[in-house]
Amino acid sequence: MNQYVIRPVRGDEWEKVKELRIAALNDPAAPVAFLETVEQAESRPDEFWQARAEGASHGRAARQFVAEGPGGEWAGSVTVLVEESGTTDIFDRVIEQAQGHLVGVFVRPGQRGSGLTEGLFEAALEWAWSLEEPALERVRLFVHEDNARAEAFYRRFGFEATGTFVLVSADPSAKDLEYAFPRPATA
């Protein structure tokens, strides 16, 4: 982990954003980890990826963090989407409090278990807690009920099940479970 730098993506890094996303969608866990398929991602025009990188590089709405190796390669990523109170989320549910929503969690197989995921989450939460007016009350994420490995990591990191779930659109008999990390008293 020491050889990696955890940092926000820059707006001009859209090609790396695209490459890492496609690598994530090719991972065997992708069907239970992401709402998008590799075919959908590969069919998106360059302008989509340019806007995605630009939008996640600055401002309050979103921030993508990457783990960058000494040769410039990206080993993993996580994105924080800010959900403002009174708006609706990606599931068309009303947001009751300002909160962060972690999405796109991915670390390449060769770096899993190295501490990179913890580093990415620490950076994401630090950024989330730094936001003001309004401050975020919690950070949440969703995990497929069959993704035990991810669920175990989230619990170890300090996320707790809220009891809220959404049905998986591709398989309405399956659920994505909500986990949340409350704002620390000192943040």
PDB file of C-alpha atoms in Angstrom:
ATOM      1  CA  MET A   1       0.000   0.000   0.000  1.00  0.00           C
ATOM      2  CA  ASN A   2       2.867   2.394   0.759  1.00  0.00           C
ATOM      3  CA  GLN A   3       3.809   2.632  -2.908  1.00  0.00           C
ATOM      4  CA  TYR A   4       0.330   3.895  -3.847  1.00  0.00           C
ATOM      5  CA  VAL A   5      -0.989   7.431  -3.644  1.00  0.00           C
ATOM      6  CA  ILE A   6      -4.690   7.886  -2.899  1.00  0.00           C
ATOM      7  CA  ARG A   7      -5.928  11.043  -4.581  1.00  0.00           C
ATOM      8  CA  PRO A   8      -8.898  12.611  -6.335  1.00  0.00           C
ATOM      9  CA  VAL A   9      -9.118  12.112 -10.087  1.00  0.00           C
ATOM     10  CA  ARG A  10      -8.288  15.052 -12.326  1.00  0.00           C
ATOM     11  CA  GLY A  11     -10.691  16.236 -15.003  1.00  0.00           C
ATOM     12  CA  ASP A  12      -8.380  15.319 -17.870  1.00  0.00           C
ATOM     13  CA  GLU A  13      -7.973  11.665 -16.788  1.00  0.00           C
ATOM     14  CA  TRP A  14     -11.069  10.396 -18.546  1.00  0.00           C
ATOM     15  CA  GLU A  15      -9.234   7.639 -20.422  1.00  0.00           C
ATOM     16  CA  LYS A  16      -7.988   6.135 -17.138  1.00  0.00           C
ATOM     17  CA  VAL A  17     -11.459   6.545 -15.604  1.00  0.00           C
ATOM     18  CA  LYS A  18     -12.901   4.602 -18.540  1.00  0.00           C
ATOM     19  CA  GLU A  19     -10.225   1.877 -18.472  1.00  0.00           C
ATOM     20  CA  LEU A  20     -10.624   1.247 -14.732  1.00  0.00           C
ATOM     21  CA  ARG A  21     -14.421   1.166 -14.977  1.00  0.00           C
ATOM     22  CA  ILE A  22     -14.292  -1.380 -17.794  1.00  0.00           C
ATOM     23  CA  ALA A  23     -11.810  -3.466 -15.780  1.00  0.00           C
ATOM     24  CA  ALA A  24     -14.249  -3.348 -12.842  1.00  0.00           C
ATOM     25  CA  LEU A  25     -17.145  -4.402 -15.050  1.00  0.00           C
ATOM     26  CA  ASN A  26     -15.096  -7.344 -16.361  1.00  0.00           C
ATOM     27  CA  ASP A  27     -14.473  -8.583 -12.803  1.00  0.00           C
ATOM     28  CA  PRO A  28     -16.297 -11.831 -11.921  1.00  0.00           C
ATOM     29  CA  ALA A  29     -18.119 -10.007  -9.083  1.00  0.00           C
ATOM     30  CA  ALA A  30     -19.444  -7.279 -11.408  1.00  0.00           C
ATOM     31  CA  PRO A  31     -22.951  -8.729 -11.865  1.00  0.00           C
ATOM     32  CA  VAL A  32     -23.659  -8.329  -8.136  1.00  0.00           C
ATOM     33  CA  ALA A  33     -21.502  -5.224  -7.618  1.00  0.00           C
ATOM     34  CA  PHE A  34     -22.491  -2.754 -10.341  1.00  0.00           C
ATOM     35  CA  LEU A  35     -25.680  -1.474 -11.958  1.00  0.00           C
ATOM     36  CA  GLU A  36     -24.015  -1.260 -15.373  1.00  0.00           C
ATOM     37  CA  THR A  37     -22.706  -3.896 -17.774  1.00  0.00           C
ATOM     38  CA  VAL A  38     -19.384  -3.851 -19.583  1.00  0.00           C
ATOM     39  CA  GLU A  39     -21.284  -3.621 -22.886  1.00  0.00           C
ATOM     40  CA  GLN A  40     -23.062  -0.467 -21.710  1.00  0.00           C
ATOM     41  CA  ALA A  41     -19.799   1.128 -20.568  1.00  0.00           C
ATOM     42  CA  GLU A  42     -17.915   0.250 -23.749  1.00  0.00           C
ATOM     43  CA  SER A  43     -20.665   1.737 -25.907  1.00  0.00           C
ATOM     44  CA  ARG A  44     -20.522   5.157 -24.228  1.00  0.00           C
ATOM     45  CA  PRO A  45     -18.896   7.943 -26.280  1.00  0.00           C
ATOM     46  CA  ASP A  46     -15.694   9.666 -25.178  1.00  0.00           C
ATOM     47  CA  GLU A  47     -17.734  12.736 -24.237  1.00  0.00           C
ATOM     48  CA  PHE A  48     -19.503  10.708 -21.546  1.00  0.00           C
ATOM     49  CA  TRP A  49     -16.166   9.700 -19.972  1.00  0.00           C
ATOM     50  CA  GLN A  50     -14.805  13.234 -20.275  1.00  0.00           C
ATOM     51  CA  ALA A  51     -17.851  14.635 -18.456  1.00  0.00           C
ATOM     52  CA  ARG A  52     -17.665  11.875 -15.848  1.00  0.00           C
ATOM     53  CA  ALA A  53     -14.018  12.596 -15.019  1.00  0.00           C
ATOM     54  CA  GLU A  54     -14.553  16.349 -15.021  1.00  0.00           C
ATOM     55  CA  GLY A  55     -17.625  16.114 -12.790  1.00  0.00           C
ATOM     56  CA  ALA A  56     -15.861  13.874 -10.254  1.00  0.00           C
ATOM     57  CA  SER A  57     -12.739  16.045 -10.045  1.00  0.00           C
ATOM     58  CA  HIS A  58     -14.061  19.165  -8.314  1.00  0.00           C
ATOM     59  CA  GLY A  59     -17.115  20.758  -6.733  1.00  0.00           C
ATOM     60  CA  ARG A  60     -19.559  19.313  -4.228  1.00  0.00           C
ATOM     61  CA  ALA A  61     -21.674  16.902  -6.294  1.00  0.00           C
ATOM     62  CA  ALA A  62     -19.193  14.032  -6.621  1.00  0.00           C
ATOM     63  CA  ARG A  63     -15.585  13.082  -6.019  1.00  0.00           C
ATOM     64  CA  GLN A  64     -13.767  10.046  -7.353  1.00  0.00           C
ATOM     65  CA  PHE A  65     -10.682   8.791  -5.532  1.00  0.00           C
ATOM     66  CA  VAL A  66      -8.079   6.533  -7.124  1.00  0.00           C
ATOM     67  CA  ALA A  67      -5.146   4.485  -5.869  1.00  0.00           C
ATOM     68  CA  GLU A  68      -2.274   5.348  -8.187  1.00  0.00           C
ATOM     69  CA  GLY A  69       0.859   3.208  -8.332  1.00  0.00           C
ATOM     70  CA  PRO A  70       4.440   4.438  -8.815  1.00  0.00           C
ATOM     71  CA  GLY A  71       4.230   3.892 -12.580  1.00  0.00           C
ATOM     72  CA  GLY A  72       0.980   5.847 -12.885  1.00  0.00           C
ATOM     73  CA  GLU A  73      -1.233   2.742 -13.046  1.00  0.00           C
ATOM     74  CA  TRP A  74      -4.544   2.829 -11.208  1.00  0.00           C
ATOM     75  CA  ALA A  75      -5.187  -0.084  -8.862  1.00  0.00           C
ATOM     76  CA  GLY A  76      -8.582   0.952  -7.536  1.00  0.00           C
ATOM     77  CA  SER A  77     -11.225   3.585  -7.112  1.00  0.00           C
ATOM     78  CA  VAL A  78     -14.272   4.717  -5.159  1.00  0.00           C
ATOM     79  CA  THR A  79     -16.661   7.595  -5.875  1.00  0.00           C
ATOM     80  CA  VAL A  80     -18.712   9.658  -3.429  1.00  0.00           C
ATOM     81  CA  LEU A  81     -21.960  11.077  -4.803  1.00  0.00           C
ATOM     82  CA  VAL A  82     -23.506  13.808  -2.664  1.00  0.00           C
ATOM     83  CA  GLU A  83     -27.247  13.405  -2.160  1.00  0.00           C
ATOM     84  CA  GLU A  84     -28.847  16.627  -0.974  1.00  0.00           C
ATOM     85  CA  SER A  85     -31.847  16.645   1.362  1.00  0.00           C
ATOM     86  CA  GLY A  86     -35.143  16.906  -0.512  1.00  0.00           C
ATOM     87  CA  THR A  87     -33.803  15.497  -3.790  1.00  0.00           C
ATOM     88  CA  THR A  88     -34.337  11.959  -5.073  1.00  0.00           C
ATOM     89  CA  ASP A  89     -31.691   9.266  -5.284  1.00  0.00           C
ATOM     90  CA  ILE A  90     -30.909   6.840  -8.115  1.00  0.00           C
ATOM     91  CA  PHE A  91     -33.764   4.630  -6.859  1.00  0.00           C
ATOM     92  CA  ASP A  92     -36.282   7.524  -7.048  1.00  0.00           C
ATOM     93  CA  ARG A  93     -36.516   7.705  -3.253  1.00  0.00           C
ATOM     94  CA  VAL A  94     -36.603  11.058  -1.460  1.00  0.00           C
ATOM     95  CA  ILE A  95     -33.382  11.918   0.369  1.00  0.00           C
ATOM     96  CA  GLU A  96     -34.220  12.912   3.948  1.00  0.00           C
ATOM     97  CA  GLN A  97     -30.802  14.237   4.980  1.00  0.00           C
ATOM     98  CA  ALA A  98     -27.671  15.466   3.245  1.00  0.00           C
ATOM     99  CA  GLN A  99     -25.530  12.384   2.773  1.00  0.00           C
ATOM    100  CA  GLY A 100     -22.803  10.804   0.731  1.00  0.00           C
ATOM    101  CA  HIS A 101     -23.362   7.684  -1.360  1.00  0.00           C
ATOM    102  CA  LEU A 102     -20.317   5.513  -2.121  1.00  0.00           C
ATOM    103  CA  VAL A 103     -20.439   3.878  -5.550  1.00  0.00           C
ATOM    104  CA  GLY A 104     -18.066   2.242  -7.989  1.00  0.00           C
ATOM    105  CA  VAL A 105     -15.969   0.505  -5.332  1.00  0.00           C
ATOM    106  CA  PHE A 106     -13.257  -1.500  -7.103  1.00  0.00           C
ATOM    107  CA  VAL A 107      -9.725  -2.681  -6.428  1.00  0.00           C
ATOM    108  CA  ARG A 108      -7.902  -4.827  -8.972  1.00  0.00           C
ATOM    109  CA  PRO A 109      -7.613  -8.476  -7.874  1.00  0.00           C
ATOM    110  CA  GLY A 110      -3.828  -8.353  -7.440  1.00  0.00           C
ATOM    111  CA  GLN A 111      -4.082  -5.534  -4.891  1.00  0.00           C
ATOM    112  CA  ARG A 112      -7.034  -6.813  -2.858  1.00  0.00           C
ATOM    113  CA  GLY A 113      -6.191  -7.313   0.798  1.00  0.00           C
ATOM    114  CA  SER A 114      -3.308  -4.829   0.576  1.00  0.00           C
ATOM    115  CA  GLY A 115      -5.024  -1.963   2.399  1.00  0.00           C
ATOM    116  CA  LEU A 116      -5.919  -0.023  -0.756  1.00  0.00           C
ATOM    117  CA  THR A 117      -9.663  -0.341  -0.187  1.00  0.00           C
ATOM    118  CA  GLU A 118      -9.250   1.012   3.343  1.00  0.00           C
ATOM    119  CA  GLY A 119      -7.166   3.898   1.988  1.00  0.00           C
ATOM    120  CA  LEU A 120      -9.751   4.714  -0.660  1.00  0.00           C
ATOM    121  CA  PHE A 121     -12.567   4.644   1.907  1.00  0.00           C
ATOM    122  CA  GLU A 122     -10.607   6.812   4.346  1.00  0.00           C
ATOM    123  CA  ALA A 123     -10.029   9.435   1.632  1.00  0.00           C
ATOM    124  CA  ALA A 124     -13.672   9.310   0.544  1.00  0.00           C
ATOM    125  CA  LEU A 125     -14.994   9.745   4.083  1.00  0.00           C
ATOM    126  CA  GLU A 126     -12.488  12.479   4.904  1.00  0.00           C
ATOM    127  CA  TRP A 127     -13.693  14.421   1.871  1.00  0.00           C
ATOM    128  CA  ALA A 128     -17.361  13.759   2.720  1.00  0.00           C
ATOM    129  CA  TRP A 129     -16.912  15.040   6.278  1.00  0.00           C
ATOM    130  CA  SER A 130     -15.095  18.153   5.009  1.00  0.00           C
ATOM    131  CA  LEU A 131     -18.183  19.385   3.157  1.00  0.00           C
ATOM    132  CA  GLU A 132     -20.121  22.184   4.801  1.00  0.00           C
ATOM    133  CA  GLU A 133     -23.429  23.979   4.416  1.00  0.00           C
ATOM    134  CA  PRO A 134     -24.986  21.552   4.761  1.00  0.00           C
ATOM    135  CA  ALA A 135     -22.666  19.047   6.348  1.00  0.00           C
ATOM    136  CA  LEU A 136     -23.266  15.429   5.383  1.00  0.00           C
ATOM    137  CA  GLU A 137     -24.993  13.477   8.157  1.00  0.00           C
ATOM    138  CA  ARG A 138     -23.872  10.066   6.949  1.00  0.00           C
ATOM    139  CA  VAL A 139     -22.310   8.159   4.088  1.00  0.00           C
ATOM    140  CA  ARG A 140     -24.132   5.149   2.723  1.00  0.00           C
ATOM    141  CA  LEU A 141     -23.648   2.417   0.179  1.00  0.00           C
ATOM    142  CA  PHE A 142     -25.575  -0.546  -1.156  1.00  0.00           C
ATOM    143  CA  VAL A 143     -24.288  -4.090  -1.391  1.00  0.00           C
ATOM    144  CA  HIS A 144     -25.910  -7.069  -3.096  1.00  0.00           C
ATOM    145  CA  GLU A 145     -27.088  -9.645  -0.599  1.00  0.00           C
ATOM    146  CA  ASP A 146     -24.914 -12.272  -2.347  1.00  0.00           C
ATOM    147  CA  ASN A 147     -21.727 -10.187  -2.182  1.00  0.00           C
ATOM    148  CA  ALA A 148     -20.550 -11.514   1.196  1.00  0.00           C
ATOM    149  CA  ARG A 149     -16.939 -10.472   0.726  1.00  0.00           C
ATOM    150  CA  ALA A 150     -17.821  -6.812   0.149  1.00  0.00           C
ATOM    151  CA  GLU A 151     -20.407  -6.866   2.917  1.00  0.00           C
ATOM    152  CA  ALA A 152     -17.815  -8.211   5.389  1.00  0.00           C
ATOM    153  CA  PHE A 153     -15.357  -5.452   4.430  1.00  0.00           C
ATOM    154  CA  TYR A 154     -17.978  -2.729   4.870  1.00  0.00           C
ATOM    155  CA  ARG A 155     -18.838  -4.035   8.333  1.00  0.00           C
ATOM    156  CA  ARG A 156     -15.171  -4.240   9.335  1.00  0.00           C
ATOM    157  CA  PHE A 157     -14.687  -0.663   8.160  1.00  0.00           C
ATOM    158  CA  GLY A 158     -17.546   0.542  10.377  1.00  0.00           C
ATOM    159  CA  PHE A 159     -20.595   0.622   8.118  1.00  0.00           C
ATOM    160  CA  GLU A 160     -23.764  -0.755   9.698  1.00  0.00           C
ATOM    161  CA  ALA A 161     -26.815  -2.299   8.075  1.00  0.00           C
ATOM    162  CA  THR A 162     -29.770   0.090   8.183  1.00  0.00           C
ATOM    163  CA  GLY A 163     -32.485  -2.435   7.330  1.00  0.00           C
ATOM    164  CA  THR A 164     -33.280  -0.556   4.130  1.00  0.00           C
ATOM    165  CA  PHE A 165     -32.991  -2.401   0.834  1.00  0.00           C
ATOM    166  CA  VAL A 166     -33.870  -2.042  -2.830  1.00  0.00           C
ATOM    167  CA  LEU A 167     -34.813  -4.793  -5.227  1.00  0.00           C
ATOM    168  CA  VAL A 168     -32.260  -5.488  -7.935  1.00  0.00           C
ATOM    169  CA  SER A 169     -33.741  -4.410 -11.259  1.00  0.00           C
ATOM    170  CA  ALA A 170     -32.129  -7.290 -13.190  1.00  0.00           C
ATOM    171  CA  ASP A 171     -33.438  -9.824 -10.640  1.00  0.00           C
ATOM    172  CA  PRO A 172     -36.398  -8.616  -8.530  1.00  0.00           C
ATOM    173  CA  SER A 173     -36.007 -11.648  -6.238  1.00  0.00           C
ATOM    174  CA  ALA A 174     -32.616 -10.234  -5.096  1.00  0.00           C
ATOM    175  CA  LYS A 175     -31.884  -7.284  -2.807  1.00  0.00           C
ATOM    176  CA  ASP A 176     -29.232  -4.607  -2.474  1.00  0.00           C
ATOM    177  CA  LEU A 177     -28.808  -3.865   1.229  1.00  0.00           C
ATOM    178  CA  GLU A 178     -28.095  -0.380   2.534  1.00  0.00           C
ATOM    179  CA  TYR A 179     -25.189   0.178   4.914  1.00  0.00           C
ATOM    180  CA  ALA A 180     -24.405   3.545   6.480  1.00  0.00           C
ATOM    181  CA  PHE A 181     -21.558   5.207   8.341  1.00  0.00           C
ATOM    182  CA  PRO A 182     -22.797   8.065  10.571  1.00  0.00           C
ATOM    183  CA  ARG A 183     -20.983  11.377  10.742  1.00  0.00           C
ATOM    184  CA  PRO A 184     -18.441  11.192  13.581  1.00  0.00           C
ATOM    185  CA  ALA A 185     -19.093  13.565  16.458  1.00  0.00           C
ATOM    186  CA  THR A 186     -15.719  15.242  15.860  1.00  0.00           C
ATOM    187  CA  ALA A 187     -16.061  15.666  12.072  1.00  0.00           C
TER     188      ALA A 187
END
